[in-house]
Coordinates of C-alpha atoms (C1' of nucleotides) in Angstrom, one line a residue:
Chain N
M155 CA -5.7 21.3 28.5
G156 CA -5.6 23.0 25.2
T157 CA -8.0 20.5 23.8
T158 CA -11.4 22.1 23.8
Q159 CA -13.2 18.7 23.7
L160 CA -16.0 20.1 21.7
E161 CA -18.2 17.0 21.4
T162 CA -19.5 14.5 23.9
V163 CA -19.0 11.9 21.2
P164 CA -15.3 11.0 21.1
E165 CA -15.3 10.3 17.4
P166 CA -11.8 8.9 16.4
K167 CA -9.5 11.5 14.9
Y168 CA -8.8 9.3 11.9
W169 CA -12.5 8.9 11.2
H170 CA -13.0 12.7 11.3
L171 CA -9.9 13.1 9.2
K172 CA -11.2 10.7 6.6
T173 CA -14.5 12.7 6.3
V174 CA -12.7 16.0 5.9
L175 CA -10.3 14.6 3.4
G176 CA -13.1 12.9 1.5
E177 CA -15.0 16.2 1.2
A178 CA -11.8 17.9 0.1
L179 CA -11.3 15.3 -2.6
D180 CA -14.7 16.0 -4.0
S181 CA -14.5 19.7 -4.1
E182 CA -10.8 20.7 -4.4
F183 CA -9.1 18.0 -6.3
Q184 CA -9.0 16.6 -9.8
V185 CA -8.7 12.9 -10.7
G186 CA -5.0 12.0 -10.9
E187 CA -3.9 15.1 -8.9
I188 CA -1.2 14.5 -6.4
L189 CA -1.8 15.2 -2.8
P190 CA 0.8 16.8 -0.4
N191 CA 3.0 14.1 1.2
E192 CA 2.0 12.4 4.3
R193 CA 4.4 14.3 6.6
E194 CA 3.0 17.6 5.4
L195 CA -0.6 16.5 5.6
A196 CA -0.1 15.2 9.1
A197 CA 1.5 18.5 10.2
R198 CA -1.3 20.5 8.5
F199 CA -4.0 18.6 10.4
G200 CA -2.0 18.5 13.6
V201 CA -1.9 14.7 14.0
A202 CA 0.8 12.1 14.0
R203 CA 1.7 10.5 10.7
A204 CA 0.3 7.2 11.7
T205 CA -3.1 8.7 12.4
L206 CA -3.1 10.5 9.0
R207 CA -2.2 7.2 7.4
Q208 CA -5.1 5.4 9.0
A209 CA -7.4 7.9 7.3
L210 CA -5.6 7.5 4.0
E211 CA -5.8 3.7 4.2
Q212 CA -9.6 3.9 4.5
L213 CA -9.9 6.2 1.6
E214 CA -7.7 3.9 -0.5
L215 CA -9.8 1.0 0.6
E216 CA -12.8 2.8 -0.7
G217 CA -11.1 3.5 -4.0
R218 CA -10.8 7.2 -3.6
L219 CA -7.1 7.4 -3.3
Q220 CA -4.1 5.6 -4.8
R221 CA -0.8 5.5 -3.1
R222 CA 2.5 4.4 -4.6
R223 CA 5.7 4.1 -2.8
G224 CA 8.4 6.5 -4.0
V225 CA 5.8 8.5 -6.0
G226 CA 3.0 9.8 -3.8
T227 CA -0.7 9.8 -3.2
T228 CA -3.0 10.6 -6.0
V229 CA -6.7 11.0 -6.4
A230 CA -8.1 7.8 -7.9
P231 CA -10.4 7.7 -10.8
P232 CA -13.9 6.1 -10.2
R233 CA -13.8 2.3 -10.0
V234 CA -14.1 0.5 -13.3
G235 CA -17.1 -1.8 -13.6
V236 CA -15.9 -5.3 -14.5
D237 CA -18.4 -7.7 -15.8
V238 CA -18.3 -11.0 -14.1
S239 CA -21.8 -12.0 -14.8
T240 CA -22.4 -15.7 -15.4
A241 CA -22.6 -15.3 -19.1
R242 CA -25.1 -17.8 -20.4
H243 CA -23.2 -21.0 -20.1
R244 CA -19.8 -20.0 -21.5
W245 CA -16.4 -21.4 -20.7
P246 CA -14.0 -18.9 -19.3
A247 CA -12.2 -18.5 -22.6
A248 CA -15.0 -18.2 -25.1
G249 CA -15.1 -15.0 -26.9
D250 CA -13.6 -12.9 -24.2
D251 CA -10.5 -11.0 -25.1
S252 CA -10.1 -9.3 -21.8
W253 CA -8.4 -12.4 -20.4
Q254 CA -4.9 -13.2 -21.5
A255 CA -3.4 -16.6 -20.8
V256 CA 0.0 -16.3 -19.2
D257 CA 1.2 -19.6 -18.1
C258 CA 0.3 -23.2 -17.4
A259 CA 1.8 -26.1 -15.5
A260 CA 0.7 -29.2 -13.7
A261 CA 0.6 -28.6 -10.0
E262 CA -1.1 -29.6 -6.8
P263 CA -4.1 -27.3 -6.0
P264 CA -4.7 -26.0 -2.5
V265 CA -7.0 -28.1 -0.4
A266 CA -9.9 -25.6 -0.7
V267 CA -9.8 -26.1 -4.5
L268 CA -9.5 -29.8 -4.2
R269 CA -12.7 -29.9 -2.1
L270 CA -14.5 -28.0 -4.8
L271 CA -13.3 -30.3 -7.5
D272 CA -14.5 -33.2 -5.5
A273 CA -17.7 -31.6 -4.4
E274 CA -20.0 -33.9 -6.2
S275 CA -18.2 -37.1 -5.3
D276 CA -19.9 -39.3 -2.7
A277 CA -18.7 -38.4 0.7
G278 CA -18.5 -42.0 1.7
T279 CA -16.1 -43.0 -1.0
G280 CA -13.6 -40.6 0.3
G281 CA -11.4 -40.9 -2.8
A282 CA -11.8 -38.8 -5.7
A283 CA -13.6 -38.0 -8.9
H284 CA -10.5 -36.7 -10.6
A285 CA -8.4 -35.0 -8.0
D286 CA -6.0 -37.9 -7.9
G287 CA -4.7 -37.3 -11.4
P288 CA -2.7 -34.3 -12.4
V289 CA -4.3 -30.9 -12.4
Y290 CA -3.3 -28.2 -14.9
V291 CA -3.1 -24.7 -13.4
V292 CA -3.7 -22.1 -16.1
R293 CA -2.7 -18.6 -15.0
R294 CA -4.4 -15.7 -16.7
L295 CA -4.5 -12.0 -16.5
R296 CA -7.4 -9.7 -17.0
A297 CA -6.9 -6.2 -18.2
T298 CA -9.4 -3.4 -18.7
Q299 CA -8.5 -0.1 -20.4
G300 CA -4.8 -1.1 -20.3
Q301 CA -4.9 -1.8 -16.6
A302 CA -4.4 -5.2 -15.0
V303 CA -7.5 -5.7 -12.8
A304 CA -7.4 -9.4 -12.0
A305 CA -5.2 -12.5 -11.8
E306 CA -6.7 -15.9 -12.1
Q307 CA -5.7 -19.5 -11.5
L308 CA -7.9 -21.9 -13.4
Y309 CA -7.6 -25.4 -12.1
V310 CA -8.3 -28.0 -14.8
P311 CA -8.0 -31.7 -13.9
A312 CA -6.4 -33.7 -16.6
S313 CA -9.5 -35.9 -16.6
S314 CA -11.5 -32.9 -17.9
V315 CA -9.4 -32.6 -21.0
P316 CA -8.8 -36.2 -22.1
G317 CA -8.0 -35.1 -25.7
L318 CA -5.1 -33.0 -24.6
V319 CA -1.7 -34.2 -25.9
V320 CA 1.3 -32.8 -24.1
P321 CA 4.4 -32.6 -26.1
G322 CA 7.6 -32.8 -24.1
T323 CA 8.7 -29.2 -23.5
Q324 CA 6.3 -26.5 -24.5
S325 CA 6.0 -22.9 -23.7
G326 CA 3.7 -22.4 -20.7
T327 CA 1.5 -19.9 -22.5
A328 CA 1.1 -22.2 -25.5
L329 CA 0.1 -25.0 -23.2
A330 CA -2.4 -22.7 -21.5
R331 CA -4.1 -21.9 -24.7
R332 CA -4.3 -25.6 -25.6
V333 CA -5.9 -26.5 -22.3
L334 CA -8.5 -23.8 -22.7
R335 CA -9.2 -24.9 -26.2
E336 CA -9.8 -28.5 -25.1
L337 CA -11.9 -27.3 -22.2
E338 CA -14.3 -25.6 -24.6
R339 CA -15.2 -29.0 -26.2
L340 CA -17.0 -30.1 -23.0
P341 CA -20.6 -29.3 -22.7
L342 CA -21.0 -26.6 -20.0
E343 CA -24.0 -27.3 -17.8
G344 CA -23.8 -24.5 -15.3
Q345 CA -21.6 -22.6 -12.9
D346 CA -21.4 -21.7 -9.3
R347 CA -19.9 -18.4 -8.2
A348 CA -18.9 -16.8 -4.9
V349 CA -17.3 -13.5 -4.0
E350 CA -15.4 -12.8 -0.9
L351 CA -12.8 -10.4 0.5
G352 CA -9.2 -11.6 0.7
S353 CA -5.7 -10.2 0.7
A354 CA -3.4 -10.6 -2.3
R355 CA -0.9 -13.4 -2.3
A356 CA 2.6 -12.3 -3.1
D357 CA 2.6 -13.5 -6.7
D358 CA -0.9 -12.2 -7.5
A359 CA 0.0 -8.9 -5.9
K360 CA 3.0 -8.5 -8.2
E361 CA 1.0 -9.0 -11.3
L362 CA -1.6 -6.6 -10.1
D363 CA 1.0 -4.0 -9.3
R364 CA 0.1 -4.0 -5.6
L365 CA 1.8 -4.8 -2.4
P366 CA 1.3 -8.3 -0.9
G367 CA -1.7 -8.2 1.4
A368 CA -3.5 -5.6 -0.6
P369 CA -7.3 -6.1 -0.4
V370 CA -8.8 -8.1 -3.2
L371 CA -12.1 -9.5 -4.2
V372 CA -11.8 -13.2 -4.7
V373 CA -14.2 -14.7 -7.2
T374 CA -14.4 -18.5 -7.1
T375 CA -16.2 -20.2 -10.0
R376 CA -17.0 -23.8 -10.3
Y377 CA -17.7 -25.0 -13.9
L378 CA -20.0 -28.0 -14.1
S379 CA -20.0 -30.5 -16.8
G380 CA -21.3 -34.1 -16.9
G381 CA -22.6 -33.8 -13.3
R382 CA -19.1 -33.1 -12.1
T383 CA -16.9 -30.1 -11.5
A384 CA -14.9 -29.9 -14.6
A385 CA -12.8 -26.9 -13.6
V386 CA -12.4 -24.3 -10.8
S387 CA -11.4 -20.8 -11.3
V388 CA -10.0 -18.5 -8.5
A389 CA -9.8 -15.0 -9.8
T390 CA -8.3 -12.2 -7.7
Y391 CA -9.6 -8.7 -8.5
R392 CA -8.1 -5.5 -7.2
A393 CA -10.6 -4.3 -4.7
D394 CA -9.4 -0.7 -4.8
T395 CA -10.0 -0.2 -8.5
C396 CA -12.8 -2.7 -9.4
R397 CA -16.5 -2.9 -9.1
L398 CA -17.8 -6.3 -10.1
T399 CA -21.0 -6.2 -12.1
F400 CA -23.5 -8.9 -12.6
G401 CA -25.9 -7.0 -14.9
D402 CA -28.8 -8.4 -16.8
A403 CA -28.6 -5.0 -18.5
G404 CA -24.9 -4.1 -18.4
D405 CA -23.1 -1.6 -16.3
L406 CA -24.5 0.3 -13.4
R407 CA -22.8 3.4 -14.7
I408 CA -22.2 4.9 -11.3
A409 CA -20.0 7.5 -12.8
S410 CA -21.8 9.6 -15.4
Chain M
M396 CA 22.8 -5.5 15.9
G397 CA 21.6 -8.6 17.5
T398 CA 19.3 -9.2 14.5
T399 CA 20.8 -12.1 12.6
Q400 CA 19.2 -10.9 9.3
L401 CA 18.7 -14.4 8.1
E402 CA 17.2 -13.7 4.7
T403 CA 18.2 -11.5 1.8
V404 CA 14.6 -10.8 1.2
P405 CA 13.4 -8.3 3.7
E406 CA 9.9 -9.8 4.1
P407 CA 8.0 -7.5 6.4
K408 CA 7.7 -8.8 9.9
Y409 CA 3.9 -8.5 10.0
W410 CA 3.7 -10.6 6.9
H411 CA 5.8 -13.3 8.3
L412 CA 3.9 -13.1 11.5
K413 CA 0.6 -13.4 9.7
T414 CA 1.8 -16.6 8.0
V415 CA 3.0 -18.1 11.3
L416 CA -0.1 -17.2 13.1
G417 CA -2.3 -18.5 10.2
E418 CA -0.6 -21.9 10.4
A419 CA -0.9 -22.0 14.1
L420 CA -4.6 -21.3 13.7
D421 CA -5.0 -24.3 11.4
S422 CA -3.1 -26.7 13.6
E423 CA -3.4 -25.6 17.2
F424 CA -6.7 -23.8 17.7
Q425 CA -10.4 -24.6 17.6
V426 CA -13.0 -22.4 16.2
G427 CA -14.2 -20.0 18.9
E428 CA -11.1 -20.5 21.0
I429 CA -9.7 -17.3 22.5
L430 CA -6.1 -16.2 21.7
P431 CA -3.7 -14.7 24.1
N432 CA -4.1 -11.0 24.3
E433 CA -2.2 -8.7 22.0
R434 CA 0.4 -7.5 24.5
E435 CA 1.4 -11.1 25.4
L436 CA 1.4 -12.2 21.7
A437 CA 3.6 -9.2 20.8
A438 CA 6.0 -10.1 23.6
R439 CA 6.0 -13.7 22.7
F440 CA 7.0 -12.9 19.1
G441 CA 9.4 -10.2 20.1
V442 CA 7.6 -7.4 18.1
A443 CA 5.9 -4.2 19.0
R444 CA 2.2 -4.4 19.6
A445 CA 1.5 -2.3 16.5
T446 CA 3.3 -4.8 14.3
L447 CA 1.4 -7.7 15.9
R448 CA -1.8 -5.8 15.3
Q449 CA -1.0 -5.4 11.6
A450 CA -0.8 -9.2 11.3
L451 CA -4.1 -9.6 13.2
E452 CA -5.8 -7.1 11.1
Q453 CA -5.0 -9.0 7.9
L454 CA -6.1 -12.3 9.5
E455 CA -9.4 -10.6 10.5
L456 CA -9.8 -9.2 7.0
E457 CA -9.5 -12.8 5.7
G458 CA -12.2 -13.9 8.1
R459 CA -9.8 -16.1 10.1
L460 CA -10.1 -14.1 13.3
Q461 CA -12.6 -12.1 15.2
R462 CA -11.7 -9.3 17.6
R463 CA -14.0 -7.6 20.1
R464 CA -13.0 -4.8 22.3
G465 CA -13.1 -5.6 26.0
V466 CA -13.4 -9.3 25.2
G467 CA -10.5 -10.6 23.2
T468 CA -9.5 -12.2 19.9
T469 CA -11.1 -15.5 18.9
V470 CA -10.8 -17.9 16.1
A471 CA -13.5 -17.2 13.6
P472 CA -15.8 -19.9 12.1
P473 CA -15.6 -20.4 8.3
R474 CA -17.4 -17.7 6.4
V475 CA -21.1 -18.3 5.8
G476 CA -22.2 -18.4 2.2
V477 CA -25.0 -15.9 1.6
D478 CA -27.0 -16.3 -1.5
V479 CA -27.3 -13.1 -3.4
S480 CA -28.1 -14.6 -6.8
T481 CA -30.4 -12.7 -9.0
A482 CA -33.3 -14.9 -8.2
R483 CA -35.3 -15.2 -11.4
H484 CA -37.0 -11.8 -11.5
R485 CA -38.1 -11.4 -7.9
W486 CA -38.6 -8.3 -5.9
P487 CA -36.5 -8.0 -2.8
A488 CA -39.2 -9.0 -0.5
A489 CA -40.8 -11.9 -2.2
G490 CA -40.7 -15.1 -0.3
D491 CA -37.5 -14.3 1.5
D492 CA -37.6 -14.5 5.2
S493 CA -33.9 -13.8 5.8
W494 CA -34.7 -10.1 5.4
Q495 CA -36.4 -8.2 8.1
A496 CA -37.9 -4.8 7.5
V497 CA -36.8 -2.4 10.2
D498 CA -37.8 1.1 9.4
C499 CA -39.0 3.4 6.6
A500 CA -39.0 7.1 6.1
A501 CA -39.1 9.6 3.3
A502 CA -35.6 11.0 2.8
E503 CA -33.2 12.4 0.3
P504 CA -31.0 9.7 -1.3
P505 CA -27.3 10.2 -1.8
V506 CA -26.4 11.5 -5.2
A507 CA -24.9 8.2 -6.3
V508 CA -28.3 6.6 -5.8
L509 CA -30.1 9.4 -7.5
R510 CA -27.9 8.9 -10.5
L511 CA -29.0 5.3 -10.6
L512 CA -32.6 6.1 -10.2
D513 CA -32.4 8.5 -13.2
A514 CA -30.1 6.3 -15.2
E515 CA -32.6 5.8 -18.0
S516 CA -33.7 9.4 -18.3
D517 CA -32.4 11.3 -21.3
A518 CA -29.1 13.0 -20.4
G519 CA -30.2 16.1 -22.3
T520 CA -33.3 16.7 -20.2
G521 CA -31.2 17.0 -17.1
G522 CA -34.1 16.7 -14.8
A523 CA -35.6 13.6 -13.6
A524 CA -37.8 10.6 -14.1
H525 CA -39.0 10.5 -10.6
A526 CA -36.1 11.7 -8.5
D527 CA -37.9 15.0 -7.9
G528 CA -40.7 13.4 -5.8
P529 CA -40.2 12.0 -2.4
V530 CA -38.2 8.8 -2.0
Y531 CA -39.0 6.2 0.6
V532 CA -36.0 4.7 2.2
V533 CA -36.7 1.2 3.6
R534 CA -34.1 -0.1 6.0
R535 CA -33.9 -3.8 6.4
L536 CA -31.6 -6.3 8.1
R537 CA -30.6 -9.7 6.9
A538 CA -29.8 -12.4 9.3
T539 CA -28.4 -15.9 8.8
Q540 CA -28.2 -18.4 11.5
G541 CA -29.1 -15.9 14.1
Q542 CA -26.3 -13.5 13.0
A543 CA -26.9 -10.2 11.3
V544 CA -24.9 -10.3 8.1
A545 CA -26.2 -7.3 6.1
A546 CA -27.9 -4.0 6.4
E547 CA -29.8 -2.6 3.5
Q548 CA -31.3 0.7 2.4
L549 CA -33.9 0.2 -0.3
Y550 CA -34.7 3.4 -2.1
V551 CA -38.2 3.5 -3.6
P552 CA -39.4 6.6 -5.3
A553 CA -43.0 7.5 -4.5
S554 CA -43.7 7.3 -8.2
S555 CA -43.0 3.6 -8.1
V556 CA -45.7 2.9 -5.6
P557 CA -48.6 5.1 -6.7
G558 CA -51.0 3.0 -4.8
L559 CA -49.5 3.7 -1.5
V560 CA -51.6 5.6 1.0
V561 CA -49.7 7.1 3.9
P562 CA -51.7 7.7 7.0
G563 CA -50.6 10.5 9.2
T564 CA -48.3 8.9 11.8
Q565 CA -47.5 5.3 11.4
S566 CA -44.8 3.1 12.8
G567 CA -41.8 3.0 10.5
T568 CA -41.7 -0.8 10.3
A569 CA -45.3 -1.0 9.3
L570 CA -44.8 1.6 6.6
A571 CA -41.8 -0.4 5.4
R572 CA -43.9 -3.5 5.0
R573 CA -46.5 -1.6 3.1
V574 CA -44.0 -0.1 0.7
L575 CA -42.6 -3.5 0.0
R576 CA -46.1 -4.9 -0.6
E577 CA -46.9 -2.1 -3.1
L578 CA -43.6 -2.6 -4.9
E579 CA -44.4 -6.3 -5.6
R580 CA -47.4 -5.2 -7.6
L581 CA -45.1 -3.8 -10.3
P582 CA -43.9 -6.1 -13.1
L583 CA -40.2 -6.7 -12.5
E584 CA -38.3 -6.8 -15.8
G585 CA -34.8 -7.3 -14.7
Q586 CA -32.1 -6.2 -12.4
D587 CA -28.5 -4.9 -12.4
R588 CA -26.1 -5.8 -9.7
A589 CA -22.7 -4.7 -8.6
V590 CA -20.4 -5.7 -5.8
E591 CA -17.6 -3.6 -4.4
L592 CA -15.5 -3.1 -1.3
G593 CA -16.4 -0.4 1.1
S594 CA -16.2 0.6 4.7
A595 CA -19.2 0.5 7.0
R596 CA -21.0 3.8 7.7
A597 CA -21.6 4.4 11.4
D598 CA -25.2 3.4 11.4
D599 CA -24.7 0.2 9.4
A600 CA -21.7 -0.7 11.5
K601 CA -23.8 -0.5 14.6
E602 CA -26.5 -2.8 13.3
L603 CA -23.9 -5.2 12.1
D604 CA -22.1 -5.2 15.5
R605 CA -18.9 -3.8 14.0
L606 CA -16.9 -0.6 14.4
P607 CA -17.4 2.2 11.9
G608 CA -15.0 1.7 9.0
A609 CA -15.1 -2.0 9.1
P610 CA -14.6 -3.6 5.7
V611 CA -17.9 -4.5 4.0
L612 CA -19.1 -5.8 0.6
V613 CA -21.5 -3.3 -0.8
V614 CA -24.1 -4.9 -3.2
T615 CA -25.9 -2.4 -5.3
T616 CA -29.0 -3.6 -7.1
R617 CA -31.1 -1.7 -9.6
Y618 CA -34.6 -3.0 -10.1
L619 CA -36.1 -2.4 -13.5
S620 CA -39.7 -2.0 -14.3
G621 CA -41.5 -0.3 -17.1
G622 CA -38.2 0.6 -18.7
R623 CA -37.2 2.6 -15.7
T624 CA -35.4 2.1 -12.4
A625 CA -38.2 1.4 -10.0
A626 CA -36.0 0.9 -7.0
V627 CA -32.4 0.8 -5.9
S628 CA -31.0 -1.3 -3.1
V629 CA -27.7 -0.7 -1.3
A630 CA -26.9 -3.7 0.8
T631 CA -23.9 -3.7 3.1
Y632 CA -22.6 -7.2 4.0
R633 CA -20.0 -7.9 6.6
A634 CA -16.9 -8.8 4.7
D635 CA -15.3 -10.7 7.5
T636 CA -18.0 -13.2 8.0
C637 CA -19.7 -13.4 4.6
R638 CA -19.1 -15.1 1.3
L639 CA -21.5 -13.9 -1.4
T640 CA -22.8 -16.8 -3.6
F641 CA -24.3 -16.5 -7.0
G642 CA -25.0 -20.2 -7.6
D643 CA -27.0 -21.7 -10.4
A644 CA -26.6 -24.8 -8.2
G645 CA -26.6 -23.4 -4.7
D646 CA -23.7 -23.0 -2.3
L647 CA -20.1 -23.6 -3.0
R648 CA -19.8 -25.5 0.2
I649 CA -16.2 -24.6 0.9
A650 CA -16.5 -25.9 4.4
S651 CA -17.5 -29.6 4.4
Chain U
dC876 C1' -13.1 -3.3 38.9
dA877 C1' -9.3 -5.5 35.9
dG878 C1' -8.4 -6.8 31.3
dT879 C1' -9.3 -6.4 26.5
dG880 C1' -8.8 -4.3 22.0
dG881 C1' -8.9 0.7 19.8
dT882 C1' -6.6 5.0 19.2
dC883 C1' -2.7 8.1 19.1
dT884 C1' 2.0 9.9 19.5
dA885 C1' 6.9 11.1 18.0
dG886 C1' 10.1 9.4 16.6
dA887 C1' 13.4 6.0 13.4
dC888 C1' 14.8 3.5 9.4
dC889 C1' 13.9 1.1 5.0
dA890 C1' 12.4 0.3 0.0
dC891 C1' 11.3 2.3 -3.9
dT892 C1' 10.9 5.9 -7.7
dA893 C1' 12.3 9.5 -10.4
dG894 C1' 15.3 13.2 -11.9
Chain S
dT145 C1' 20.4 11.5 -4.6
dA146 C1' 16.3 13.5 -2.7
dG147 C1' 11.7 12.6 -1.7
dT148 C1' 7.9 9.4 -1.3
dG149 C1' 5.2 5.9 1.0
dG150 C1' 6.0 1.4 3.9
dT151 C1' 7.5 -0.7 8.2
dC152 C1' 8.5 -0.6 13.1
dT153 C1' 9.1 0.8 17.9
dA154 C1' 7.9 1.8 22.8
dG155 C1' 5.4 4.0 25.0
dA156 C1' 0.5 6.3 26.5
dC157 C1' -4.4 6.8 27.2
dC158 C1' -9.2 5.6 26.0
dA159 C1' -13.6 2.8 25.3
dC160 C1' -15.6 -1.2 26.1
dT161 C1' -16.7 -5.8 28.3
dG162 C1' -17.3 -8.9 31.8
dT163 C1' -17.3 -10.0 36.9

DNA sequence: CAGTGGTCTAGACCACTAG
DNA sequence: TAGTGGTCTAGACCACTGT
């Protein structure tokens, strides 16, 4: 009783809410403007806070909202187009100032990365092209317009950078730059790339100023040199704020 | 009280749950195997069902689980790699049997698409290159290994297919094929592509066998011909089951 | 039909941010 | 310290699937 049950289609409340809110965002709000808090919005729409939050989550997923704990919910700017095109045979460092090397250390890569590094080795031999030796993990950060948009781990087997000399103790970021410089000496023959949805690991989330588990676009790149996989990059892009572009002709310019 | 509060770091329960479940999936379950139902799992871990669901949602987002109402929760197979590489200057139809034309009708595209279609027109003129005329919307479905992985709307301004003759009433799928055939007559000069996260619209969701709002990867492609945007494709890929590949050298073969 | 996941409620407390 | 979003609970009912 009380509920008029106006439609035969029981469209979920949060879905309808999302639509209504989305239209309101278009017509009544400016980018950066702060919305009423969740408790008030829920009351205003006559729903529980959890239901309201379900709608907000979707809008945030679509990049229309930005929520920050302790602050509030704001209207997000349009997603920034981030170029991830397979720039004609270039190493990840070459002439790209949007990436900033942060750290580097020898470490054991996850098995998924190991499989990529060994991808060209004969299945029968079992063993390894270069996965047995140490692998340098270079951590880099990508920023666009002052905003951190991606965190990357670049896995470089020591066998790919034979010319590298490692002095005893050296700052991680200096080592990172040296590994990248050595890498550029190899002839780059091609690259593989894949994009999939993931959720941010705790460390990546912190660098991207998001909570752990935040939705991210994971770009995996395999750099090929000498018939082998010379390096593997796993880059984690904020899915809420980024649109990955692969243009022959640059941006898609969705906004203006 | 009763809670031993074992850690100084108040890691969220659902996050810890997700980790535990994820490890269990690796070691104790087979692909396709069905998990205990949510009420039992929640009881077993001593949490509320909503909390358990938060963990399951994340695992589903990462493509590790598949949940179907009325059926249960199953262990998902590894994501399938779907090639979306900018195949050397090919129209969306050419020699690709993974796409199946479904329907076609003249319709008004969303404003975002209109902006793309007019992208090359002079900003000052305001008006339009060809957005004023009718626009054909071809709907297609992409299947891989018997599974629907993507739903596409291909926007083709009538001015891009001047040779097209439209008989009075014609089946939508036949019209779709004719539009595509006409399109192939144009010289394709290049294409722009962008990938971003979205949530499935109701109609796409139905064709992808998902609920509305399900996370999807939206691939927007702009086909360039004669210095103009001859067509725009908006393809919606299931984010849970798909990994988009852009290989020079084919798949990344994460699995085996 | 019984059993599943999906939606929704009305609370409570916590972690974080900013004044 | 006040106010925000984030987490969590213990229920309830609904929509869908298979038998």
